[in-house]
Amino acid sequence: MDGKVIAVALNPSIDRTIQIQALQPYELNRVVHSETDPGGKGINVARVLHNFQTEAIVTGFVAGSTGHSLLTFLQQKQISQDFLEIEGETRTNVKAFDRKAHKTTEFNEGGCPVSPEDLQAFRKKFQSLCQGANIVVLSGSLPPRVPQDIYAQLIGIAKEQGAKTILDADGEALHEGLKSTPYAVKPNIHELEQLMGKKLQTPQDVLQAAHELIQSGISLVIVSMGADGAVVADAQEAFRVHSWDIPVQSATGAGDSMVGSLAYALLHGLSLREIAQLTTAAGTITASKPGTQVCGQAEVMKSIPLVTVEPMKMA
């Protein structure tokens, strides 16, 4: 089925990606290629959904000339948006890709401070947007002065409107957001370890931690583990997922591609096994692309047979 998805981007950015031959700290580095794209996890999610021919409206805060540039980018990419414009300046992030090491060094600004009045105005906008929405995705960092429980508040509003919610956050925002019991959550291994307060040494440890979240009322958990794949679980079953070998160009947006494709999967009623395959394929394809480019639907669907899915059981 087709449906409406809201992607929340409270702290969006303009992302400037530069490529250099080999990073030399504290020395002059010649840029061999550069590109500029709209950035932030919520915007990446909306871009993925747009590529999957799914209606997605991205919302959050924008400010200043950088914010206007961001809106122009979204318009050019034909991504629907309904942002609240505030005082200040939307942040700019720089991502430096080292061609020799195949690694990216990121420089992210903190973002534009949000006043209590702006936050209240956004809550009203968000409540209106959630009417008729099937899925609401809440992801990314928070701007200065925004309370750490904002995702918990927004999850509550979305659930009142009958929408399923997906949370992809870290630190205190993740911890607080879980208190409102989102439908699905996608921490990476490091975020899950921080949440649990311990190292997760094996996939079985990861599954145990995922089941603790499920026992709290969350329906679906995806734990991304980088090159080690992912663990995908609900109350009935669980899978260990491996991608195929592919040259990594940039990890930027890989997790967001998993979240965007998860929203698509939930809209279309896919099984947990199919969700495991689709989200891993989406994340892998995006990781193979330079800069902040994200996966397309056709290439993801074509790659699904390359994904290895193994059932897991609780010990």
PDB file of C-alpha atoms in Angstrom:
ATOM      1  CA  MET A   1       0.000   0.000   0.000  1.00  0.00           C
ATOM      2  CA  ASP A   2       1.013   3.607  -0.501  1.00  0.00           C
ATOM      3  CA  GLY A   3       1.031   5.878   2.506  1.00  0.00           C
ATOM      4  CA  LYS A   4       2.230   9.099   4.049  1.00  0.00           C
ATOM      5  CA  VAL A   5       5.534   9.356   5.901  1.00  0.00           C
ATOM      6  CA  ILE A   6       6.712  12.284   8.033  1.00  0.00           C
ATOM      7  CA  ALA A   7      10.493  12.582   8.436  1.00  0.00           C
ATOM      8  CA  VAL A   8      11.543  14.826  11.320  1.00  0.00           C
ATOM      9  CA  ALA A   9      14.797  16.765  10.855  1.00  0.00           C
ATOM     10  CA  LEU A  10      15.113  19.079  13.857  1.00  0.00           C
ATOM     11  CA  ASN A  11      18.769  19.881  13.117  1.00  0.00           C
ATOM     12  CA  PRO A  12      19.219  19.783   9.321  1.00  0.00           C
ATOM     13  CA  SER A  13      22.321  20.994   7.539  1.00  0.00           C
ATOM     14  CA  ILE A  14      24.003  21.810   4.298  1.00  0.00           C
ATOM     15  CA  ASP A  15      26.639  19.111   3.814  1.00  0.00           C
ATOM     16  CA  ARG A  16      29.763  19.982   1.839  1.00  0.00           C
ATOM     17  CA  THR A  17      31.693  16.847   0.896  1.00  0.00           C
ATOM     18  CA  ILE A  18      35.283  17.259  -0.252  1.00  0.00           C
ATOM     19  CA  GLN A  19      37.602  14.587  -1.593  1.00  0.00           C
ATOM     20  CA  ILE A  20      41.358  14.660  -1.093  1.00  0.00           C
ATOM     21  CA  GLN A  21      44.026  12.232  -2.232  1.00  0.00           C
ATOM     22  CA  ALA A  22      45.436  11.561   1.258  1.00  0.00           C
ATOM     23  CA  LEU A  23      44.620  13.531   4.404  1.00  0.00           C
ATOM     24  CA  GLN A  24      47.613  15.364   5.878  1.00  0.00           C
ATOM     25  CA  PRO A  25      46.659  16.816   9.303  1.00  0.00           C
ATOM     26  CA  TYR A  26      47.931  20.354  10.020  1.00  0.00           C
ATOM     27  CA  GLU A  27      49.131  20.751   6.401  1.00  0.00           C
ATOM     28  CA  LEU A  28      47.697  22.161   3.180  1.00  0.00           C
ATOM     29  CA  ASN A  29      45.327  19.623   1.599  1.00  0.00           C
ATOM     30  CA  ARG A  30      44.327  20.021  -2.062  1.00  0.00           C
ATOM     31  CA  VAL A  31      40.672  19.318  -2.780  1.00  0.00           C
ATOM     32  CA  VAL A  32      40.257  17.181  -5.908  1.00  0.00           C
ATOM     33  CA  HIS A  33      36.444  17.096  -5.890  1.00  0.00           C
ATOM     34  CA  SER A  34      33.629  18.710  -3.932  1.00  0.00           C
ATOM     35  CA  GLU A  35      29.833  18.595  -3.844  1.00  0.00           C
ATOM     36  CA  THR A  36      27.096  20.158  -1.747  1.00  0.00           C
ATOM     37  CA  ASP A  37      23.870  18.467  -0.647  1.00  0.00           C
ATOM     38  CA  PRO A  38      21.086  18.894   1.902  1.00  0.00           C
ATOM     39  CA  GLY A  39      22.046  16.958   5.015  1.00  0.00           C
ATOM     40  CA  GLY A  40      20.853  15.646   8.337  1.00  0.00           C
ATOM     41  CA  LYS A  41      19.453  12.223   9.113  1.00  0.00           C
ATOM     42  CA  GLY A  42      15.803  13.165   8.630  1.00  0.00           C
ATOM     43  CA  ILE A  43      16.513  14.677   5.224  1.00  0.00           C
ATOM     44  CA  ASN A  44      18.473  11.590   4.170  1.00  0.00           C
ATOM     45  CA  VAL A  45      15.492   9.439   5.185  1.00  0.00           C
ATOM     46  CA  ALA A  46      13.186  11.596   3.049  1.00  0.00           C
ATOM     47  CA  ARG A  47      15.589  11.361   0.094  1.00  0.00           C
ATOM     48  CA  VAL A  48      15.601   7.570   0.311  1.00  0.00           C
ATOM     49  CA  LEU A  49      11.804   7.432   0.476  1.00  0.00           C
ATOM     50  CA  HIS A  50      11.580   9.779  -2.511  1.00  0.00           C
ATOM     51  CA  ASN A  51      13.835   7.371  -4.422  1.00  0.00           C
ATOM     52  CA  PHE A  52      11.432   4.576  -3.423  1.00  0.00           C
ATOM     53  CA  GLN A  53       8.483   6.510  -4.934  1.00  0.00           C
ATOM     54  CA  THR A  54       6.980   7.037  -1.485  1.00  0.00           C
ATOM     55  CA  GLU A  55       5.412  10.287  -0.301  1.00  0.00           C
ATOM     56  CA  ALA A  56       7.556  11.779   2.444  1.00  0.00           C
ATOM     57  CA  ILE A  57       7.276  15.206   4.033  1.00  0.00           C
ATOM     58  CA  VAL A  58      10.349  16.412   5.902  1.00  0.00           C
ATOM     59  CA  THR A  59       9.856  18.884   8.742  1.00  0.00           C
ATOM     60  CA  GLY A  60      11.937  20.608  11.400  1.00  0.00           C
ATOM     61  CA  PHE A  61      13.684  23.966  11.786  1.00  0.00           C
ATOM     62  CA  VAL A  62      15.516  26.067   9.183  1.00  0.00           C
ATOM     63  CA  ALA A  63      17.150  29.471   9.590  1.00  0.00           C
ATOM     64  CA  GLY A  64      18.950  32.167   7.620  1.00  0.00           C
ATOM     65  CA  SER A  65      20.483  32.044   4.153  1.00  0.00           C
ATOM     66  CA  THR A  66      21.767  28.510   4.697  1.00  0.00           C
ATOM     67  CA  GLY A  67      18.236  27.440   5.563  1.00  0.00           C
ATOM     68  CA  HIS A  68      16.930  29.025   2.367  1.00  0.00           C
ATOM     69  CA  SER A  69      19.632  27.175   0.398  1.00  0.00           C
ATOM     70  CA  LEU A  70      18.488  23.969   2.054  1.00  0.00           C
ATOM     71  CA  LEU A  71      14.870  24.585   1.017  1.00  0.00           C
ATOM     72  CA  THR A  72      16.011  25.314  -2.550  1.00  0.00           C
ATOM     73  CA  PHE A  73      17.971  22.044  -2.642  1.00  0.00           C
ATOM     74  CA  LEU A  74      14.922  20.111  -1.445  1.00  0.00           C
ATOM     75  CA  GLN A  75      12.729  21.794  -4.042  1.00  0.00           C
ATOM     76  CA  GLN A  76      15.226  20.910  -6.782  1.00  0.00           C
ATOM     77  CA  LYS A  77      15.233  17.290  -5.614  1.00  0.00           C
ATOM     78  CA  GLN A  78      11.402  17.344  -5.517  1.00  0.00           C
ATOM     79  CA  ILE A  79      11.242  16.456  -1.827  1.00  0.00           C
ATOM     80  CA  SER A  80       8.177  17.777  -0.007  1.00  0.00           C
ATOM     81  CA  GLN A  81       8.906  19.892   3.067  1.00  0.00           C
ATOM     82  CA  ASP A  82       7.080  21.880   5.720  1.00  0.00           C
ATOM     83  CA  PHE A  83       9.771  23.476   7.895  1.00  0.00           C
ATOM     84  CA  LEU A  84       9.369  26.118  10.570  1.00  0.00           C
ATOM     85  CA  GLU A  85      11.611  29.100   9.796  1.00  0.00           C
ATOM     86  CA  ILE A  86      13.327  30.596  12.858  1.00  0.00           C
ATOM     87  CA  GLU A  87      15.984  33.206  13.662  1.00  0.00           C
ATOM     88  CA  GLY A  88      19.646  32.284  13.255  1.00  0.00           C
ATOM     89  CA  GLU A  89      21.495  30.182  10.685  1.00  0.00           C
ATOM     90  CA  THR A  90      21.112  26.538   9.691  1.00  0.00           C
ATOM     91  CA  ARG A  91      24.344  24.644  10.269  1.00  0.00           C
ATOM     92  CA  THR A  92      26.924  23.634   7.661  1.00  0.00           C
ATOM     93  CA  ASN A  93      28.801  20.335   7.932  1.00  0.00           C
ATOM     94  CA  VAL A  94      32.028  19.403   6.150  1.00  0.00           C
ATOM     95  CA  LYS A  95      32.924  15.809   5.306  1.00  0.00           C
ATOM     96  CA  ALA A  96      36.446  15.128   4.034  1.00  0.00           C
ATOM     97  CA  PHE A  97      36.865  11.827   2.171  1.00  0.00           C
ATOM     98  CA  ASP A  98      40.407  10.420   2.045  1.00  0.00           C
ATOM     99  CA  ARG A  99      40.699   8.542  -1.271  1.00  0.00           C
ATOM    100  CA  LYS A 100      43.780   6.610  -0.196  1.00  0.00           C
ATOM    101  CA  ALA A 101      42.439   5.421   3.170  1.00  0.00           C
ATOM    102  CA  HIS A 102      38.798   5.198   1.999  1.00  0.00           C
ATOM    103  CA  LYS A 103      37.762   6.951   5.213  1.00  0.00           C
ATOM    104  CA  THR A 104      35.785  10.108   5.961  1.00  0.00           C
ATOM    105  CA  THR A 105      36.600  12.777   8.547  1.00  0.00           C
ATOM    106  CA  GLU A 106      33.542  14.815   9.560  1.00  0.00           C
ATOM    107  CA  PHE A 107      33.247  18.350  10.939  1.00  0.00           C
ATOM    108  CA  ASN A 108      29.692  18.982  12.167  1.00  0.00           C
ATOM    109  CA  GLU A 109      28.413  22.273  13.559  1.00  0.00           C
ATOM    110  CA  GLY A 110      26.137  22.182  16.606  1.00  0.00           C
ATOM    111  CA  GLY A 111      23.160  23.842  14.971  1.00  0.00           C
ATOM    112  CA  CYS A 112      20.891  26.842  15.427  1.00  0.00           C
ATOM    113  CA  PRO A 113      19.440  27.448  18.937  1.00  0.00           C
ATOM    114  CA  VAL A 114      15.661  27.006  19.193  1.00  0.00           C
ATOM    115  CA  SER A 115      13.556  29.169  21.520  1.00  0.00           C
ATOM    116  CA  PRO A 116      10.723  27.759  23.683  1.00  0.00           C
ATOM    117  CA  GLU A 117       8.252  29.728  21.532  1.00  0.00           C
ATOM    118  CA  ASP A 118       9.617  28.175  18.332  1.00  0.00           C
ATOM    119  CA  LEU A 119       9.466  24.738  19.908  1.00  0.00           C
ATOM    120  CA  GLN A 120       5.825  25.206  20.852  1.00  0.00           C
ATOM    121  CA  ALA A 121       5.007  26.415  17.331  1.00  0.00           C
ATOM    122  CA  PHE A 122       6.716  23.327  15.915  1.00  0.00           C
ATOM    123  CA  ARG A 123       4.728  20.973  18.149  1.00  0.00           C
ATOM    124  CA  LYS A 124       1.521  22.452  16.708  1.00  0.00           C
ATOM    125  CA  LYS A 125       2.829  22.124  13.145  1.00  0.00           C
ATOM    126  CA  PHE A 126       3.925  18.548  13.817  1.00  0.00           C
ATOM    127  CA  GLN A 127       0.552  17.568  15.278  1.00  0.00           C
ATOM    128  CA  SER A 128      -1.165  18.880  12.158  1.00  0.00           C
ATOM    129  CA  LEU A 129       1.268  17.072   9.846  1.00  0.00           C
ATOM    130  CA  CYS A 130       0.704  13.778  11.664  1.00  0.00           C
ATOM    131  CA  GLN A 131      -2.976  13.742  10.743  1.00  0.00           C
ATOM    132  CA  GLY A 132      -3.347  10.984   8.176  1.00  0.00           C
ATOM    133  CA  ALA A 133       0.314   9.923   8.452  1.00  0.00           C
ATOM    134  CA  ASN A 134       1.104   6.204   8.463  1.00  0.00           C
ATOM    135  CA  ILE A 135       4.741   6.394   9.574  1.00  0.00           C
ATOM    136  CA  VAL A 136       6.679   9.079  11.455  1.00  0.00           C
ATOM    137  CA  VAL A 137      10.482   8.880  11.499  1.00  0.00           C
ATOM    138  CA  LEU A 138      12.353  10.762  14.230  1.00  0.00           C
ATOM    139  CA  SER A 139      16.097  10.796  13.711  1.00  0.00           C
ATOM    140  CA  GLY A 140      19.271  12.761  14.187  1.00  0.00           C
ATOM    141  CA  SER A 141      20.858  15.180  16.609  1.00  0.00           C
ATOM    142  CA  LEU A 142      19.032  17.915  18.486  1.00  0.00           C
ATOM    143  CA  PRO A 143      19.704  21.648  18.052  1.00  0.00           C
ATOM    144  CA  PRO A 144      20.893  23.699  21.033  1.00  0.00           C
ATOM    145  CA  ARG A 145      18.251  24.474  23.709  1.00  0.00           C
ATOM    146  CA  VAL A 146      15.909  21.706  22.560  1.00  0.00           C
ATOM    147  CA  PRO A 147      15.068  19.401  25.515  1.00  0.00           C
ATOM    148  CA  GLN A 148      16.401  15.856  25.395  1.00  0.00           C
ATOM    149  CA  ASP A 149      12.885  14.450  25.727  1.00  0.00           C
ATOM    150  CA  ILE A 150      11.614  16.131  22.539  1.00  0.00           C
ATOM    151  CA  TYR A 151      11.504  12.832  20.639  1.00  0.00           C
ATOM    152  CA  ALA A 152       9.491  11.312  23.492  1.00  0.00           C
ATOM    153  CA  GLN A 153       7.039  14.215  23.196  1.00  0.00           C
ATOM    154  CA  LEU A 154       6.762  13.888  19.407  1.00  0.00           C
ATOM    155  CA  ILE A 155       6.353  10.100  19.569  1.00  0.00           C
ATOM    156  CA  GLY A 156       3.428  10.635  21.939  1.00  0.00           C
ATOM    157  CA  ILE A 157       1.816  13.123  19.546  1.00  0.00           C
ATOM    158  CA  ALA A 158       2.297  10.834  16.528  1.00  0.00           C
ATOM    159  CA  LYS A 159       0.883   7.820  18.355  1.00  0.00           C
ATOM    160  CA  GLU A 160      -2.207   9.825  19.326  1.00  0.00           C
ATOM    161  CA  GLN A 161      -2.754  10.401  15.595  1.00  0.00           C
ATOM    162  CA  GLY A 162      -2.453   6.657  14.901  1.00  0.00           C
ATOM    163  CA  ALA A 163       0.964   6.694  13.223  1.00  0.00           C
ATOM    164  CA  LYS A 164       3.716   4.122  13.700  1.00  0.00           C
ATOM    165  CA  THR A 165       6.955   5.736  14.858  1.00  0.00           C
ATOM    166  CA  ILE A 166      10.580   4.893  14.080  1.00  0.00           C
ATOM    167  CA  LEU A 167      13.279   6.327  16.372  1.00  0.00           C
ATOM    168  CA  ASP A 168      16.929   6.678  15.326  1.00  0.00           C
ATOM    169  CA  ALA A 169      18.765   8.786  17.889  1.00  0.00           C
ATOM    170  CA  ASP A 170      21.631   8.462  20.349  1.00  0.00           C
ATOM    171  CA  GLY A 171      22.599   9.381  23.884  1.00  0.00           C
ATOM    172  CA  GLU A 172      20.021  11.017  26.115  1.00  0.00           C
ATOM    173  CA  ALA A 173      17.632  11.696  23.210  1.00  0.00           C
ATOM    174  CA  LEU A 174      17.464   7.942  22.542  1.00  0.00           C
ATOM    175  CA  HIS A 175      17.139   7.085  26.236  1.00  0.00           C
ATOM    176  CA  GLU A 176      14.303   9.574  26.721  1.00  0.00           C
ATOM    177  CA  GLY A 177      12.629   8.709  23.423  1.00  0.00           C
ATOM    178  CA  LEU A 178      12.331   5.047  24.382  1.00  0.00           C
ATOM    179  CA  LYS A 179      10.129   6.055  27.330  1.00  0.00           C
ATOM    180  CA  SER A 180       7.324   6.813  24.845  1.00  0.00           C
ATOM    181  CA  THR A 181       7.698   3.321  23.293  1.00  0.00           C
ATOM    182  CA  PRO A 182       8.201   3.916  19.570  1.00  0.00           C
ATOM    183  CA  TYR A 183       7.076   1.157  17.206  1.00  0.00           C
ATOM    184  CA  ALA A 184      10.623   0.570  15.928  1.00  0.00           C
ATOM    185  CA  VAL A 185      14.125   1.658  16.872  1.00  0.00           C
ATOM    186  CA  LYS A 186      17.432   1.443  14.975  1.00  0.00           C
ATOM    187  CA  PRO A 187      20.463   1.972  17.194  1.00  0.00           C
ATOM    188  CA  ASN A 188      23.921   1.123  15.950  1.00  0.00           C
ATOM    189  CA  ILE A 189      26.057  -1.185  18.068  1.00  0.00           C
ATOM    190  CA  HIS A 190      27.805   1.702  19.871  1.00  0.00           C
ATOM    191  CA  GLU A 191      24.523   3.457  20.697  1.00  0.00           C
ATOM    192  CA  LEU A 192      23.055   0.205  22.003  1.00  0.00           C
ATOM    193  CA  GLU A 193      26.136  -0.441  24.167  1.00  0.00           C
ATOM    194  CA  GLN A 194      25.844   3.056  25.624  1.00  0.00           C
ATOM    195  CA  LEU A 195      22.144   2.503  26.272  1.00  0.00           C
ATOM    196  CA  MET A 196      22.770  -0.835  27.994  1.00  0.00           C
ATOM    197  CA  GLY A 197      25.833   0.395  29.863  1.00  0.00           C
ATOM    198  CA  LYS A 198      28.006  -2.530  28.765  1.00  0.00           C
ATOM    199  CA  LYS A 199      29.991  -3.961  25.863  1.00  0.00           C
ATOM    200  CA  LEU A 200      28.109  -6.335  23.582  1.00  0.00           C
ATOM    201  CA  GLN A 201      30.764  -8.830  22.552  1.00  0.00           C
ATOM    202  CA  THR A 202      28.789 -11.248  20.382  1.00  0.00           C
ATOM    203  CA  PRO A 203      25.714 -11.213  18.104  1.00  0.00           C
ATOM    204  CA  GLN A 204      23.942 -13.149  20.859  1.00  0.00           C
ATOM    205  CA  ASP A 205      24.695 -10.295  23.280  1.00  0.00           C
ATOM    206  CA  VAL A 206      23.217  -7.885  20.741  1.00  0.00           C
ATOM    207  CA  LEU A 207      20.094 -10.034  20.393  1.00  0.00           C
ATOM    208  CA  GLN A 208      19.692 -10.171  24.173  1.00  0.00           C
ATOM    209  CA  ALA A 209      19.877  -6.368  24.341  1.00  0.00           C
ATOM    210  CA  ALA A 210      17.386  -6.067  21.469  1.00  0.00           C
ATOM    211  CA  HIS A 211      14.981  -8.361  23.316  1.00  0.00           C
ATOM    212  CA  GLU A 212      15.204  -6.166  26.405  1.00  0.00           C
ATOM    213  CA  LEU A 213      13.919  -3.313  24.235  1.00  0.00           C
ATOM    214  CA  ILE A 214      11.192  -5.527  22.775  1.00  0.00           C
ATOM    215  CA  GLN A 215      10.088  -6.578  26.261  1.00  0.00           C
ATOM    216  CA  SER A 216       9.615  -2.879  27.067  1.00  0.00           C
ATOM    217  CA  GLY A 217       6.961  -2.680  24.337  1.00  0.00           C
ATOM    218  CA  ILE A 218       8.933  -1.848  21.181  1.00  0.00           C
ATOM    219  CA  SER A 219       7.759  -3.976  18.252  1.00  0.00           C
ATOM    220  CA  LEU A 220      10.864  -4.060  16.036  1.00  0.00           C
ATOM    221  CA  VAL A 221      14.581  -3.497  16.626  1.00  0.00           C
ATOM    222  CA  ILE A 222      17.329  -3.191  14.024  1.00  0.00           C
ATOM    223  CA  VAL A 223      20.897  -3.002  15.335  1.00  0.00           C
ATOM    224  CA  SER A 224      23.398  -1.977  12.667  1.00  0.00           C
ATOM    225  CA  MET A 225      26.945  -3.234  13.229  1.00  0.00           C
ATOM    226  CA  GLY A 226      28.872  -1.781  10.288  1.00  0.00           C
ATOM    227  CA  ALA A 227      30.977  -4.377   8.495  1.00  0.00           C
ATOM    228  CA  ASP A 228      29.591  -7.042  10.871  1.00  0.00           C
ATOM    229  CA  GLY A 229      26.104  -6.644   9.402  1.00  0.00           C
ATOM    230  CA  ALA A 230      22.983  -6.266  11.519  1.00  0.00           C
ATOM    231  CA  VAL A 231      20.655  -7.990  13.961  1.00  0.00           C
ATOM    232  CA  VAL A 232      16.933  -7.606  13.213  1.00  0.00           C
ATOM    233  CA  ALA A 233      14.383  -8.779  15.780  1.00  0.00           C
ATOM    234  CA  ASP A 234      10.769  -8.635  16.868  1.00  0.00           C
ATOM    235  CA  ALA A 235       8.883 -10.561  19.563  1.00  0.00           C
ATOM    236  CA  GLN A 236       8.531 -13.676  17.390  1.00  0.00           C
ATOM    237  CA  GLU A 237      11.800 -14.066  15.480  1.00  0.00           C
ATOM    238  CA  ALA A 238      15.262 -12.662  14.887  1.00  0.00           C
ATOM    239  CA  PHE A 239      17.857 -12.664  12.114  1.00  0.00           C
ATOM    240  CA  ARG A 240      21.576 -12.070  11.755  1.00  0.00           C
ATOM    241  CA  VAL A 241      22.146 -10.268   8.480  1.00  0.00           C
ATOM    242  CA  HIS A 242      25.316  -9.932   6.390  1.00  0.00           C
ATOM    243  CA  SER A 243      25.844  -7.755   3.350  1.00  0.00           C
ATOM    244  CA  TRP A 244      28.119  -8.593   0.433  1.00  0.00           C
ATOM    245  CA  ASP A 245      31.647  -7.295  -0.181  1.00  0.00           C
ATOM    246  CA  ILE A 246      31.529  -3.829  -1.691  1.00  0.00           C
ATOM    247  CA  PRO A 247      34.031  -0.943  -1.717  1.00  0.00           C
ATOM    248  CA  VAL A 248      32.942   1.575   0.919  1.00  0.00           C
ATOM    249  CA  GLN A 249      33.013   5.154  -0.370  1.00  0.00           C
ATOM    250  CA  SER A 250      31.182   6.912   2.463  1.00  0.00           C
ATOM    251  CA  ALA A 251      29.293   5.687   5.512  1.00  0.00           C
ATOM    252  CA  THR A 252      27.295   8.939   5.553  1.00  0.00           C
ATOM    253  CA  GLY A 253      23.619   8.119   5.092  1.00  0.00           C
ATOM    254  CA  ALA A 254      23.973   4.329   5.326  1.00  0.00           C
ATOM    255  CA  GLY A 255      22.042   4.101   8.590  1.00  0.00           C
ATOM    256  CA  ASP A 256      19.509   6.627   7.299  1.00  0.00           C
ATOM    257  CA  SER A 257      18.993   4.426   4.240  1.00  0.00           C
ATOM    258  CA  MET A 258      18.203   1.517   6.537  1.00  0.00           C
ATOM    259  CA  VAL A 259      15.638   3.674   8.341  1.00  0.00           C
ATOM    260  CA  GLY A 260      14.082   5.006   5.137  1.00  0.00           C
ATOM    261  CA  SER A 261      13.771   1.528   3.651  1.00  0.00           C
ATOM    262  CA  LEU A 262      12.320   0.295   6.970  1.00  0.00           C
ATOM    263  CA  ALA A 263       9.576   2.911   6.679  1.00  0.00           C
ATOM    264  CA  TYR A 264       8.911   1.699   3.131  1.00  0.00           C
ATOM    265  CA  ALA A 265       8.837  -1.919   4.332  1.00  0.00           C
ATOM    266  CA  LEU A 266       6.342  -1.148   7.100  1.00  0.00           C
ATOM    267  CA  LEU A 267       4.081   0.672   4.644  1.00  0.00           C
ATOM    268  CA  HIS A 268       4.072  -2.378   2.382  1.00  0.00           C
ATOM    269  CA  GLY A 269       3.643  -5.026   5.091  1.00  0.00           C
ATOM    270  CA  LEU A 270       6.923  -6.867   4.525  1.00  0.00           C
ATOM    271  CA  SER A 271       7.880  -9.805   6.749  1.00  0.00           C
ATOM    272  CA  LEU A 272      10.741  -9.495   9.254  1.00  0.00           C
ATOM    273  CA  ARG A 273      13.022 -11.527   6.963  1.00  0.00           C
ATOM    274  CA  GLU A 274      12.190  -9.229   4.045  1.00  0.00           C
ATOM    275  CA  ILE A 275      12.789  -6.189   6.260  1.00  0.00           C
ATOM    276  CA  ALA A 276      16.202  -7.588   7.214  1.00  0.00           C
ATOM    277  CA  GLN A 277      17.126  -8.077   3.550  1.00  0.00           C
ATOM    278  CA  LEU A 278      15.800  -4.739   2.305  1.00  0.00           C
ATOM    279  CA  THR A 279      17.297  -2.534   5.020  1.00  0.00           C
ATOM    280  CA  THR A 280      20.728  -4.168   4.776  1.00  0.00           C
ATOM    281  CA  ALA A 281      20.748  -3.883   0.981  1.00  0.00           C
ATOM    282  CA  ALA A 282      19.772  -0.211   1.217  1.00  0.00           C
ATOM    283  CA  GLY A 283      22.483   0.610   3.758  1.00  0.00           C
ATOM    284  CA  THR A 284      25.132  -1.257   1.775  1.00  0.00           C
ATOM    285  CA  ILE A 285      24.305   0.422  -1.538  1.00  0.00           C
ATOM    286  CA  THR A 286      24.451   3.870   0.068  1.00  0.00           C
ATOM    287  CA  ALA A 287      27.817   3.080   1.697  1.00  0.00           C
ATOM    288  CA  SER A 288      29.187   2.287  -1.773  1.00  0.00           C
ATOM    289  CA  LYS A 289      28.362   5.789  -3.032  1.00  0.00           C
ATOM    290  CA  PRO A 290      30.545   8.898  -2.666  1.00  0.00           C
ATOM    291  CA  GLY A 291      29.632  11.880  -0.529  1.00  0.00           C
ATOM    292  CA  THR A 292      26.076  12.044   0.721  1.00  0.00           C
ATOM    293  CA  GLN A 293      24.435  10.193  -2.179  1.00  0.00           C
ATOM    294  CA  VAL A 294      21.768   7.663  -1.164  1.00  0.00           C
ATOM    295  CA  CYS A 295      20.471   4.432  -2.655  1.00  0.00           C
ATOM    296  CA  GLY A 296      17.809   4.075  -5.339  1.00  0.00           C
ATOM    297  CA  GLN A 297      14.971   1.565  -5.311  1.00  0.00           C
ATOM    298  CA  ALA A 298      15.962  -0.410  -8.428  1.00  0.00           C
ATOM    299  CA  GLU A 299      19.566  -1.018  -7.337  1.00  0.00           C
ATOM    300  CA  VAL A 300      18.449  -2.016  -3.841  1.00  0.00           C
ATOM    301  CA  MET A 301      15.860  -4.508  -5.095  1.00  0.00           C
ATOM    302  CA  LYS A 302      18.409  -5.975  -7.509  1.00  0.00           C
ATOM    303  CA  SER A 303      20.893  -6.471  -4.643  1.00  0.00           C
ATOM    304  CA  ILE A 304      18.543  -8.224  -2.195  1.00  0.00           C
ATOM    305  CA  PRO A 305      19.634 -11.753  -3.295  1.00  0.00           C
ATOM    306  CA  LEU A 306      23.203 -10.838  -2.252  1.00  0.00           C
ATOM    307  CA  VAL A 307      22.143 -10.346   1.388  1.00  0.00           C
ATOM    308  CA  THR A 308      22.662 -13.326   3.720  1.00  0.00           C
ATOM    309  CA  VAL A 309      19.988 -13.844   6.390  1.00  0.00           C
ATOM    310  CA  GLU A 310      20.419 -16.391   9.202  1.00  0.00           C
ATOM    311  CA  PRO A 311      17.760 -17.103  11.857  1.00  0.00           C
ATOM    312  CA  MET A 312      18.804 -16.486  15.471  1.00  0.00           C
ATOM    313  CA  LYS A 313      17.370 -17.865  18.695  1.00  0.00           C
ATOM    314  CA  MET A 314      17.586 -16.573  22.229  1.00  0.00           C
ATOM    315  CA  ALA A 315      20.115 -18.566  24.241  1.00  0.00           C
TER     316      ALA A 315
END
